Structure formats: C-alpha cells, structure tokens
Coordinates of N, CA and C in Angstrom, one line a residue:
X1 N -1.7 -8.2 -7.2 CA -0.8 -7.9 -8.2 C -1.5 -7.3 -9.4
X2 N -1.8 -6.1 -9.4 CA -2.5 -5.4 -10.5 C -1.9 -4.0 -10.8
X3 N -2.4 -3.4 -11.8 CA -1.8 -2.1 -12.2 C -2.1 -1.0 -11.2
X4 N -3.3 -1.0 -10.7 CA -3.6 0.0 -9.7 C -2.8 -0.1 -8.4
X5 N -2.6 -1.3 -7.9 CA -1.8 -1.6 -6.8 C -0.3 -1.2 -7.0
X6 N 0.2 -1.4 -8.2 CA 1.5 -1.1 -8.5 C 1.8 0.4 -8.8
X7 N 0.9 1.0 -9.5 CA 1.2 2.4 -9.9 C 0.5 3.5 -9.1
X8 N -0.6 3.2 -8.4 CA -1.4 4.2 -7.8 C -1.6 4.1 -6.3
X9 N -1.8 2.9 -5.8 CA -2.0 2.7 -4.4 C -0.7 2.7 -3.6
X10 N -0.7 3.0 -2.3 CA 0.5 3.0 -1.5 C 0.7 1.6 -1.0
X11 N 1.9 1.0 -1.4 CA 2.2 -0.3 -0.9 C 3.7 -0.4 -0.7
X12 N 4.2 -1.5 -0.1 CA 5.6 -1.7 0.1 C 5.9 -3.2 -0.1
X13 N 7.1 -3.4 -0.6 CA 7.6 -4.8 -1.0 C 9.0 -5.0 -0.4
X14 N 9.3 -6.1 0.2 CA 10.6 -6.5 0.6 C 11.0 -7.8 -0.1
X15 N 12.2 -7.8 -0.7 CA 12.8 -9.0 -1.3 C 13.9 -9.5 -0.4
X16 N 13.7 -10.7 0.1 CA 14.8 -11.3 1.0 C 15.3 -12.6 0.4
X17 N 16.6 -12.6 0.2 CA 17.2 -13.9 -0.3 C 17.8 -14.7 0.8
X18 N 17.0 -15.7 1.3 CA 17.5 -16.5 2.4 C 16.8 -17.9 2.3
X19 N 17.6 -18.9 2.3 CA 17.0 -20.3 2.2 C 16.1 -20.7 3.3
X20 N 16.5 -20.4 4.6 CA 15.7 -20.8 5.7 C 14.3 -20.1 5.7
X21 N 14.3 -18.8 5.4 CA 13.1 -18.1 5.4 C 12.2 -18.6 4.2
X22 N 12.8 -18.9 3.1 CA 12.1 -19.4 2.0 C 11.4 -20.8 2.3
X23 N 12.1 -21.6 3.0 CA 11.6 -22.9 3.5 C 10.4 -22.7 4.4
X24 N 10.5 -21.7 5.3 CA 9.4 -21.4 6.2 C 8.1 -21.0 5.5
X25 N 8.3 -20.2 4.5 CA 7.1 -19.8 3.7 C 6.6 -20.9 2.8
X26 N 7.5 -21.8 2.3 CA 7.1 -22.9 1.6 C 6.3 -23.9 2.4
X27 N 6.7 -24.1 3.7 CA 6.0 -25.0 4.6 C 4.6 -24.5 4.9
X28 N 4.5 -23.2 5.1 CA 3.2 -22.6 5.3 C 2.3 -22.7 4.0
X29 N 2.9 -22.5 2.9 CA 2.1 -22.7 1.6 C 1.6 -24.2 1.5
X30 N 2.5 -25.1 1.8 CA 2.1 -26.5 1.7 C 1.0 -26.9 2.7
X31 N 0.9 -26.3 3.8 CA -0.2 -26.5 4.7 C -1.5 -26.2 4.1
X32 N -1.5 -25.0 3.4 CA -2.8 -24.6 2.7 C -3.0 -25.4 1.4
X33 N -1.9 -25.8 0.8 CA -1.9 -26.5 -0.5 C -2.4 -28.0 -0.2
X34 N -2.0 -28.5 1.0 CA -2.4 -29.8 1.4 C -1.5 -30.9 0.9
X35 N -0.3 -30.5 0.4 CA 0.6 -31.5 -0.1 C 2.0 -30.8 -0.3
X36 N 3.0 -31.6 -0.6 CA 4.3 -31.0 -0.9 C 4.7 -31.1 -2.4
X37 N 3.7 -31.7 -3.1 CA 4.0 -31.9 -4.6 C 3.3 -30.9 -5.4
X38 N 3.2 -31.1 -6.7 CA 2.6 -30.2 -7.6 C 1.1 -30.2 -7.7
X39 N 0.5 -31.3 -7.0 CA -1.0 -31.4 -7.0 C -1.5 -31.1 -5.6
X40 N -2.5 -30.2 -5.5 CA -3.0 -29.9 -4.2 C -3.9 -31.0 -3.7
X41 N -4.1 -31.0 -2.4 CA -4.9 -32.1 -1.8 C -6.0 -31.3 -0.9
X42 N -7.2 -31.3 -1.4 CA -8.2 -30.5 -0.7 C -8.6 -31.1 0.7
X43 N -8.4 -32.5 0.8 CA -8.7 -33.1 2.0 C -7.7 -32.7 3.1
X44 N -6.4 -32.6 2.8 CA -5.4 -32.3 3.8 C -5.2 -30.8 4.0
X45 N -5.6 -30.0 3.0 CA -5.3 -28.5 3.1 C -6.0 -27.9 4.3
X46 N -5.3 -26.9 4.9 CA -5.9 -26.2 6.1 C -5.7 -24.7 5.9
X47 N -6.7 -24.0 6.2 CA -6.7 -22.5 6.1 C -7.2 -21.9 7.5
X48 N -6.9 -20.6 7.6 CA -7.4 -19.9 8.7 C -7.1 -20.5 10.1
X49 N -8.1 -20.6 11.0 CA -7.9 -21.1 12.3 C -7.6 -22.6 12.4
X50 N -7.7 -23.3 11.2 CA -7.4 -24.7 11.2 C -6.0 -25.0 11.0
X51 N -5.2 -24.0 10.6 CA -3.7 -24.2 10.4 C -3.0 -24.4 11.7
X52 N -2.0 -25.2 11.8 CA -1.1 -25.3 13.0 C -0.1 -24.2 12.9
X53 N 0.5 -24.0 14.1 CA 1.7 -23.1 14.2 C 2.9 -23.8 13.5
X54 N 3.4 -23.1 12.5 CA 4.5 -23.8 11.7 C 5.8 -23.9 12.5
X55 N 6.0 -23.1 13.6 CA 7.1 -23.3 14.5 C 8.4 -22.5 14.2
X56 N 8.5 -22.0 12.9 CA 9.8 -21.3 12.6 C 9.5 -19.8 12.6
X57 N 10.1 -19.1 13.6 CA 9.7 -17.7 13.7 C 11.0 -16.8 13.8
X58 N 12.1 -17.3 14.1 CA 13.3 -16.4 14.3 C 14.4 -16.9 13.3
X59 N 14.9 -15.9 12.6 CA 16.0 -16.2 11.6 C 17.1 -15.1 11.8
X60 N 18.3 -15.5 11.4 CA 19.4 -14.5 11.3 C 19.8 -14.4 9.8
X61 N 19.6 -13.3 9.3 CA 19.8 -13.1 7.8 C 20.8 -11.9 7.6
X62 N 21.9 -12.1 7.1 CA 22.9 -11.1 6.9 C 23.3 -10.5 8.3
X63 N 23.3 -11.3 9.3 CA 23.7 -10.9 10.6 C 22.6 -10.1 11.4
X64 N 21.4 -10.0 10.8 CA 20.3 -9.3 11.4 C 19.2 -10.3 11.8
X65 N 18.5 -9.9 12.9 CA 17.4 -10.8 13.3 C 16.1 -10.4 12.4
X66 N 15.5 -11.5 12.0 CA 14.2 -11.3 11.3 C 13.2 -12.3 11.9
X67 N 12.0 -11.8 12.2 CA 11.0 -12.6 12.8 C 9.9 -12.8 11.7
X68 N 9.3 -14.0 11.8 CA 8.2 -14.3 10.8 C 7.0 -14.9 11.5
X69 N 5.8 -14.3 11.3 CA 4.6 -14.8 11.9 C 3.5 -15.0 10.8
X70 N 2.7 -16.0 10.9 CA 1.6 -16.2 10.1 C 0.3 -16.1 10.9
X71 N -0.7 -15.5 10.3 CA -2.0 -15.5 10.9 C -2.9 -16.5 10.3
X72 N -3.8 -17.1 11.2 CA -4.0 -16.7 12.6 C -3.4 -17.6 13.6
X73 N -2.5 -18.5 13.2 CA -1.9 -19.5 14.1 C -0.9 -18.9 15.1
X74 N -0.3 -17.8 14.8 CA 0.9 -17.3 15.6 C 0.6 -16.1 16.5
X75 N -0.7 -15.8 16.7 CA -1.0 -14.7 17.6 C -0.3 -13.4 17.2
X76 N -0.4 -13.0 15.9 CA 0.4 -11.9 15.3 C 0.2 -10.6 16.1
X77 N -1.0 -10.3 16.5 CA -1.2 -9.1 17.1 C -0.4 -8.9 18.4
X78 N -0.1 -9.9 19.1 CA 0.7 -9.8 20.3 C 2.1 -9.3 19.9
X79 N 2.6 -9.8 18.8 CA 3.9 -9.4 18.3 C 3.9 -7.9 17.8
X80 N 2.8 -7.5 17.2 CA 2.7 -6.1 16.8 C 2.8 -5.2 18.1
X81 N 2.1 -5.6 19.1 CA 2.1 -4.8 20.4 C 3.5 -4.9 21.0
X82 N 4.2 -6.0 20.9 CA 5.5 -6.1 21.5 C 6.5 -5.1 20.8
X83 N 6.3 -5.0 19.5 CA 7.2 -4.1 18.7 C 6.9 -2.7 19.1
X84 N 5.6 -2.4 19.2 CA 5.2 -1.0 19.6 C 5.8 -0.7 21.0
X85 N 5.7 -1.6 21.9 CA 6.2 -1.4 23.3 C 7.7 -1.3 23.3
X86 N 8.4 -1.8 22.3 CA 9.9 -1.7 22.4 C 10.5 -0.4 22.0
X87 N 9.6 0.5 21.4 CA 10.1 1.8 21.0 C 10.6 2.7 22.2
X88 N 11.7 3.3 22.0 CA 12.2 4.2 23.1 C 12.3 5.6 22.6
X89 N 12.4 5.9 21.3 CA 12.6 7.2 20.8 C 11.5 7.7 19.9
X90 N 11.3 6.9 18.8 CA 10.2 7.3 17.8 C 9.6 6.1 17.2
X91 N 8.4 6.4 16.7 CA 7.5 5.3 16.2 C 6.6 5.8 15.2
X92 N 6.5 5.1 14.0 CA 5.7 5.5 12.9 C 4.9 4.4 12.3
X93 N 3.7 4.6 11.9 CA 2.9 3.5 11.4 C 2.1 4.0 10.2
X94 N 1.9 3.1 9.2 CA 1.1 3.3 8.0 C 0.2 2.1 7.8
X95 N -1.1 2.2 8.0 CA -1.9 1.0 8.0 C -3.2 1.2 7.2
X96 N -3.5 0.3 6.4 CA -4.7 0.4 5.5 C -6.0 0.3 6.4
X97 N -6.2 -0.9 7.0 CA -7.4 -1.1 7.8 C -6.9 -1.3 9.2
X98 N -7.3 -0.3 10.1 CA -6.8 -0.3 11.5 C -8.1 -0.2 12.3
X99 N -8.5 -1.3 12.9 CA -9.7 -1.3 13.8 C -9.4 -2.0 15.1
X100 N -8.2 -2.5 15.3 CA -7.8 -3.1 16.6 C -7.5 -2.1 17.6
X101 N -8.4 -1.9 18.6 CA -8.2 -0.8 19.5 C -7.1 -1.0 20.5
X102 N -6.8 -2.3 20.7 CA -5.6 -2.5 21.6 C -4.3 -2.0 21.0
X103 N -4.2 -2.1 19.7 CA -3.0 -1.6 19.0 C -3.0 -0.1 19.1
X104 N -4.1 0.5 18.9 CA -4.2 2.0 19.0 C -3.8 2.5 20.4
X105 N -4.3 1.8 21.4 CA -4.0 2.1 22.8 C -2.5 2.0 23.1
X106 N -1.9 0.9 22.5 CA -0.5 0.7 22.7 C 0.3 1.8 22.1
X107 N -0.1 2.3 21.0 CA 0.6 3.5 20.3 C 0.5 4.7 21.2
X108 N -0.7 5.0 21.7 CA -1.0 6.2 22.5 C -0.2 6.1 23.8
X109 N -0.1 4.9 24.3 CA 0.7 4.7 25.6 C 2.2 5.0 25.4
X110 N 2.7 4.7 24.2 CA 4.1 5.0 23.9 C 4.3 6.5 23.8
X111 N 3.3 7.2 23.2 CA 3.4 8.6 23.1 C 3.3 9.2 24.5
X112 N 2.5 8.7 25.4 CA 2.3 9.3 26.7 C 3.6 9.0 27.5
X113 N 4.4 8.0 27.1 CA 5.6 7.6 27.8 C 6.8 8.5 27.3
X114 N 6.5 9.4 26.3 CA 7.6 10.3 25.8 C 8.2 9.9 24.5
X115 N 7.6 8.8 23.8 CA 8.1 8.4 22.5 C 7.4 9.3 21.4
X116 N 8.1 9.7 20.4 CA 7.6 10.5 19.3 C 6.8 9.5 18.4
X117 N 5.5 9.7 18.3 CA 4.6 8.8 17.5 C 3.8 9.6 16.5
X118 N 3.8 9.1 15.2 CA 3.1 9.6 14.2 C 2.6 8.5 13.2
X119 N 1.4 8.7 12.6 CA 0.9 7.6 11.8 C -0.1 8.1 10.7
X120 N -0.3 7.2 9.8 CA -1.2 7.3 8.6 C -2.1 6.1 8.6
X121 N -3.4 6.4 8.4 CA -4.4 5.3 8.1 C -5.2 5.7 6.8
X122 N -5.8 4.7 6.2 CA -6.7 4.9 5.1 C -8.0 5.4 5.6
X123 N -8.8 6.1 4.8 CA -10.1 6.6 5.2 C -11.1 5.5 5.6
X124 N -10.9 4.2 5.1 CA -11.8 3.2 5.5 C -11.7 2.7 6.9
X125 N -10.8 3.3 7.6 CA -10.6 2.9 9.1 C -11.3 4.0 10.0
X126 N -11.9 5.0 9.4 CA -12.3 6.1 10.2 C -13.6 6.0 11.0
X127 N -14.2 4.8 10.9 CA -15.4 4.5 11.7 C -15.2 3.6 12.9
X128 N -13.9 3.2 13.1 CA -13.6 2.3 14.2 C -13.3 3.0 15.5
X129 N -13.4 2.2 16.6 CA -13.0 2.7 17.9 C -11.5 3.0 17.9
X130 N -10.7 2.3 17.2 CA -9.3 2.5 17.1 C -9.0 3.9 16.5
X131 N -9.8 4.3 15.5 CA -9.6 5.6 14.9 C -9.9 6.7 15.9
X132 N -10.9 6.5 16.7 CA -11.2 7.5 17.8 C -10.1 7.6 18.8
X133 N -9.6 6.4 19.2 CA -8.5 6.4 20.1 C -7.2 7.1 19.6
X134 N -6.9 6.9 18.3 CA -5.8 7.6 17.7 C -6.0 9.1 17.5
X135 N -7.2 9.4 17.1 CA -7.5 10.8 16.9 C -7.3 11.6 18.2
X136 N -7.9 11.1 19.3 CA -7.9 11.8 20.5 C -6.5 11.7 21.2
X137 N -5.8 10.5 21.0 CA -4.6 10.3 21.7 C -3.4 10.9 21.1
X138 N -3.4 11.0 19.8 CA -2.2 11.5 19.0 C -2.4 12.9 18.6
X139 N -3.6 13.3 18.2 CA -3.9 14.7 17.8 C -3.6 14.8 16.3
X140 N -4.3 15.8 15.7 CA -4.2 15.9 14.2 C -2.8 16.2 13.7
X141 N -1.9 16.7 14.5 CA -0.6 17.0 14.0 C 0.2 15.8 13.8
X142 N -0.2 14.7 14.4 CA 0.6 13.5 14.4 C -0.1 12.3 13.8
X143 N -1.4 12.5 13.4 CA -2.2 11.5 12.9 C -2.9 11.9 11.6
X144 N -2.7 11.3 10.5 CA -3.3 11.7 9.2 C -4.1 10.6 8.6
X145 N -5.1 11.0 7.8 CA -6.0 10.1 7.1 C -5.9 10.3 5.6
X146 N -5.5 9.2 4.9 CA -5.5 9.3 3.5 C -6.9 9.1 2.9
X147 N -7.3 10.1 2.1 CA -8.6 10.1 1.5 C -8.5 10.3 0.0
X148 N -9.1 9.3 -0.7 CA -9.0 9.4 -2.1 C -10.1 8.4 -2.7
X149 N -11.0 8.9 -3.6 CA -12.1 8.2 -4.1 C -11.7 7.0 -4.9
X150 N -10.5 7.1 -5.5 CA -10.0 6.0 -6.5 C -8.9 5.1 -6.0
X151 N -8.1 5.6 -5.0 CA -7.0 4.8 -4.6 C -7.0 4.6 -3.0
X152 N -6.1 3.8 -2.5 CA -6.1 3.4 -1.1 C -4.6 3.5 -0.6
X153 N -4.6 3.8 0.7 CA -3.3 3.7 1.4 C -3.2 2.2 1.9
X154 N -2.5 1.4 1.2 CA -2.6 -0.1 1.3 C -1.5 -0.7 2.2
X155 N -0.6 0.2 2.7 CA 0.5 -0.3 3.5 C 0.0 -0.9 4.9
X156 N 0.8 -1.8 5.5 CA 0.6 -2.3 6.8 C 1.9 -2.4 7.5
X157 N 2.5 -1.3 7.9 CA 3.8 -1.3 8.5 C 3.9 -0.5 9.7
X158 N 5.0 -0.8 10.5 CA 5.3 -0.1 11.7 C 6.8 0.1 11.6
X159 N 7.3 1.3 12.0 CA 8.7 1.6 12.0 C 9.1 2.0 13.5
X160 N 10.0 1.3 14.0 CA 10.4 1.5 15.4 C 11.8 2.0 15.5
X161 N 12.0 3.2 16.2 CA 13.2 3.8 16.5 C 14.2 4.0 15.3
X162 N 13.7 4.5 14.2 CA 14.7 4.7 13.1 C 15.7 5.8 13.4
X163 N 15.4 6.7 14.4 CA 16.3 7.8 14.8 C 17.2 7.4 15.9
X164 N 17.2 6.1 16.3 CA 18.0 5.7 17.5 C 18.7 4.4 17.2
X165 N 19.8 4.4 16.6 CA 20.6 3.2 16.3 C 21.1 2.5 17.6
X166 N 21.1 3.2 18.7 CA 21.5 2.6 20.0 C 20.4 1.7 20.6
X167 N 19.2 1.9 20.0 CA 18.0 1.1 20.4 C 17.9 -0.2 19.6
X168 N 16.8 -0.6 19.2 CA 16.6 -1.7 18.3 C 15.7 -1.3 17.1
X169 N 16.3 -0.6 16.2 CA 15.5 -0.2 15.0 C 14.9 -1.4 14.3
X170 N 13.6 -1.3 13.9 CA 13.0 -2.4 13.2 C 11.9 -1.9 12.4
X171 N 11.5 -2.8 11.4 CA 10.3 -2.6 10.6 C 9.4 -3.8 10.7
X172 N 8.2 -3.6 10.9 CA 7.2 -4.7 10.9 C 6.3 -4.4 9.7
X173 N 6.2 -5.4 8.8 CA 5.4 -5.3 7.6 C 4.9 -6.6 7.1
X174 N 4.0 -6.6 6.2 CA 3.4 -7.8 5.7 C 2.0 -7.6 5.2
X175 N 1.2 -8.6 5.1 CA -0.2 -8.5 4.6 C -1.2 -8.3 5.7
X176 N -0.8 -8.4 7.0 CA -1.7 -8.4 8.1 C -2.2 -6.9 8.4
X177 N -3.5 -6.7 8.1 CA -4.1 -5.5 8.6 C -4.3 -5.5 10.1
X178 N -4.4 -4.4 10.8 CA -4.5 -4.4 12.2 C -5.9 -4.5 12.6
X179 N -6.4 -5.7 12.4 CA -7.8 -6.0 12.7 C -8.0 -7.3 13.4
X180 N -9.1 -7.5 14.1 CA -9.4 -8.8 14.7 C -9.5 -9.9 13.7
X181 N -10.1 -9.6 12.6 CA -10.2 -10.6 11.5 C -8.9 -11.1 11.0
X182 N -8.0 -10.2 10.8 CA -6.6 -10.6 10.3 C -6.0 -11.4 11.4
X183 N -6.2 -11.1 12.6 CA -5.5 -11.8 13.7 C -6.1 -13.2 14.0
X184 N -7.4 -13.4 13.8 CA -8.1 -14.6 14.2 C -8.6 -15.5 13.0
X185 N -8.7 -14.9 11.8 CA -9.4 -15.6 10.8 C -8.6 -15.7 9.5
X186 N -8.1 -14.6 9.0 CA -7.4 -14.5 7.7 C -6.1 -15.3 7.7
X187 N -5.7 -15.7 6.5 CA -4.3 -16.2 6.3 C -3.4 -15.0 5.9
X188 N -2.5 -14.6 6.8 CA -1.7 -13.4 6.6 C -0.2 -13.8 7.0
X189 N 0.7 -12.9 6.5 CA 2.1 -13.1 6.9 C 2.6 -11.7 7.4
X190 N 3.5 -11.8 8.4 CA 4.1 -10.6 9.0 C 5.6 -10.8 9.2
X191 N 6.4 -9.9 8.8 CA 7.9 -9.9 9.1 C 8.2 -8.8 10.0
X192 N 9.2 -9.0 10.9 CA 9.7 -8.0 11.7 C 11.2 -8.0 11.5
X193 N 11.8 -7.0 10.8 CA 13.1 -6.9 10.4 C 13.9 -6.0 11.3
X194 N 14.8 -6.5 12.1 CA 15.6 -5.7 13.0 C 16.9 -5.1 12.3
X195 N 16.7 -4.0 11.7 CA 17.9 -3.4 11.0 C 17.7 -1.9 10.8
X196 N 18.7 -1.1 11.2 CA 18.7 0.3 11.2 C 18.5 0.9 9.8
X197 N 19.2 0.2 8.8 CA 19.1 0.7 7.4 C 17.7 0.6 6.8
X198 N 17.1 -0.6 7.0 CA 15.7 -0.8 6.6 C 14.8 0.2 7.3
X199 N 14.9 0.4 8.6 CA 14.1 1.3 9.3 C 14.2 2.7 8.7
X200 N 15.4 3.1 8.4 CA 15.6 4.4 7.8 C 15.0 4.6 6.4
X201 N 15.1 3.5 5.6 CA 14.4 3.6 4.3 C 12.9 3.7 4.4
X202 N 12.3 2.9 5.3 CA 10.9 3.0 5.5 C 10.5 4.4 6.1
X203 N 11.4 4.9 7.0 CA 11.1 6.3 7.5 C 11.0 7.3 6.4
X204 N 12.0 7.2 5.5 CA 12.0 8.2 4.4 C 10.7 8.1 3.6
X205 N 10.2 6.9 3.3 CA 8.9 6.8 2.6 C 7.8 7.3 3.4
X206 N 7.8 7.0 4.7 CA 6.7 7.6 5.6 C 6.8 9.1 5.6
X207 N 8.0 9.6 5.7 CA 8.1 11.1 5.8 C 7.5 11.7 4.6
X208 N 7.8 11.2 3.4 CA 7.2 11.8 2.1 C 5.7 11.7 2.2
X209 N 5.1 10.5 2.5 CA 3.7 10.4 2.6 C 3.0 11.3 3.6
X210 N 3.7 11.5 4.7 CA 3.1 12.3 5.8 C 3.1 13.8 5.4
X211 N 4.1 14.2 4.7 CA 4.2 15.6 4.2 C 3.2 15.8 3.1
X212 N 3.0 14.8 2.3 CA 2.0 14.9 1.2 C 0.6 15.1 1.8
X213 N 0.4 14.6 2.9 CA -0.9 14.7 3.6 C -1.0 16.0 4.5
X214 N 0.0 16.9 4.3 CA 0.0 18.1 5.0 C 0.6 18.1 6.4
X215 N 1.2 17.1 6.8 CA 1.9 17.0 8.1 C 3.3 17.4 8.1
X216 N 3.9 17.6 9.2 CA 5.3 17.9 9.4 C 5.8 17.0 10.5
X217 N 7.1 16.7 10.4 CA 7.7 15.8 11.4 C 9.0 16.4 12.0
X218 N 9.3 16.2 13.2 CA 10.5 16.7 13.9 C 11.3 15.4 14.3
X219 N 12.5 15.3 13.7 CA 13.3 14.2 14.0 C 13.9 14.2 15.4
X220 N 13.6 13.2 16.2 CA 14.1 13.2 17.6 C 15.6 13.1 17.6
X221 N 16.2 13.6 18.6 CA 17.7 13.5 18.8 C 18.2 12.1 18.8
X222 N 19.1 11.7 18.0 CA 19.6 10.4 17.9 C 20.6 10.1 19.1
X223 N 20.9 8.9 19.3 CA 21.9 8.6 20.4 C 23.3 9.0 20.1
X224 N 24.1 9.3 21.1 CA 25.4 9.7 20.9 C 26.4 8.6 20.8

C-alpha cells in the first residue's frame, strides 16, 4: 500500500462484502496472529508451511460461487491449474512473477486444444523455464512482456472464458505469484470468482494492457 503501487504499477483490487468470507479471512489472520484478541501470541502463531488448512474454501455470494485458498496450506497451484484446464473458449493471464513451469505448460496445453490464450508477464520472469515454455508455446503475438525500469506489472490474475457465458466464466486473483515459493512457503491468498460480469471487467483491463504493449486480440465467437 504505497504511492507507486497505487498510481504507477499494474495492480487489481476486489472488494467483496460478505460475512462468511470475512470470517474465513479473519480465521486465517488469527492463525498467524496467534490469538483471537487484540494481543498477538508469538508462541501460538503459525506462518508458512506451519499453518493448518483453514477448511473454508467454497462460498456463495450474490448467487455466485467464490473459492478461497491460502498458501501454502491449500495447494493453491493445483487450483490454478484446474481453472486453466476448465477453459473452453478463451484464457488470459497477467502475472508479475511467473516461474512455475507446470502452469505454463497447462496454458500451452489449452492453446493446443483450441482455446484462445494470451498473456502478460513482468520482465522479472524472463529468465525462468516457464518463460521459455510460454514464449515457444504461445508465440510473440499472444505473449507480451512488460518492461520498465521504474515500474512493475504486479498483477496475479487469470481470466477464464470471458467470451463464453455458456461456459464457466471466472477470475482467479490474489497475492499468489505463480511460483514454487508462493505455493510452498509464502503466506498468500487466492480468490476464484465464478461470474461473467467480473470476467468481462478483467478482460477489458487486460485488453487495454495488451494493446499498450503492442499486441492485438481477436474476440472468440461467443455461445449462441
């Protein structure tokens, strides 16, 4: 929460008003806080791989399914790959640090299955095996790298089937970078929001960013 992140870097924020989801986040906070009161307890607090699975993952909010996962207790990367695999029409991603080659392979597999796939990563991911997989598997027309000496492409999101409301449009977003460290060590949170309107809003933002980086996109034919 600083001026550069707010005004210059690429980020996204979702505000969700829901008691059950709020309680799930509070429970996770209390595990790290070590208490349910105003004073933390260093003896009881647990972080990283020492945290237990909180157990609350599926919510219905405004009639829409919302999934919640915390890293590293919830195996978040398996849910990222499940969302990728669910795409039937189009798939878009914008990720700051992308080094998990299994995720890159999952994206390329969807492209090879006929799904329209395009993505953006920050320049700090360009030395990873995942970057090589994406470069060769997607091609320069569908894969762009944000390069800036002063600012970063700090998003961590996936958009599934925004062009196909007959499918399961969804947005996966949160603090979880697509890395082994985020999946096994860091304390992260990830939401998967199953909603066509949210997917469309994220697609519009992705579309603008992709065109700014010199790319073009072709909207797949929507369902009838």
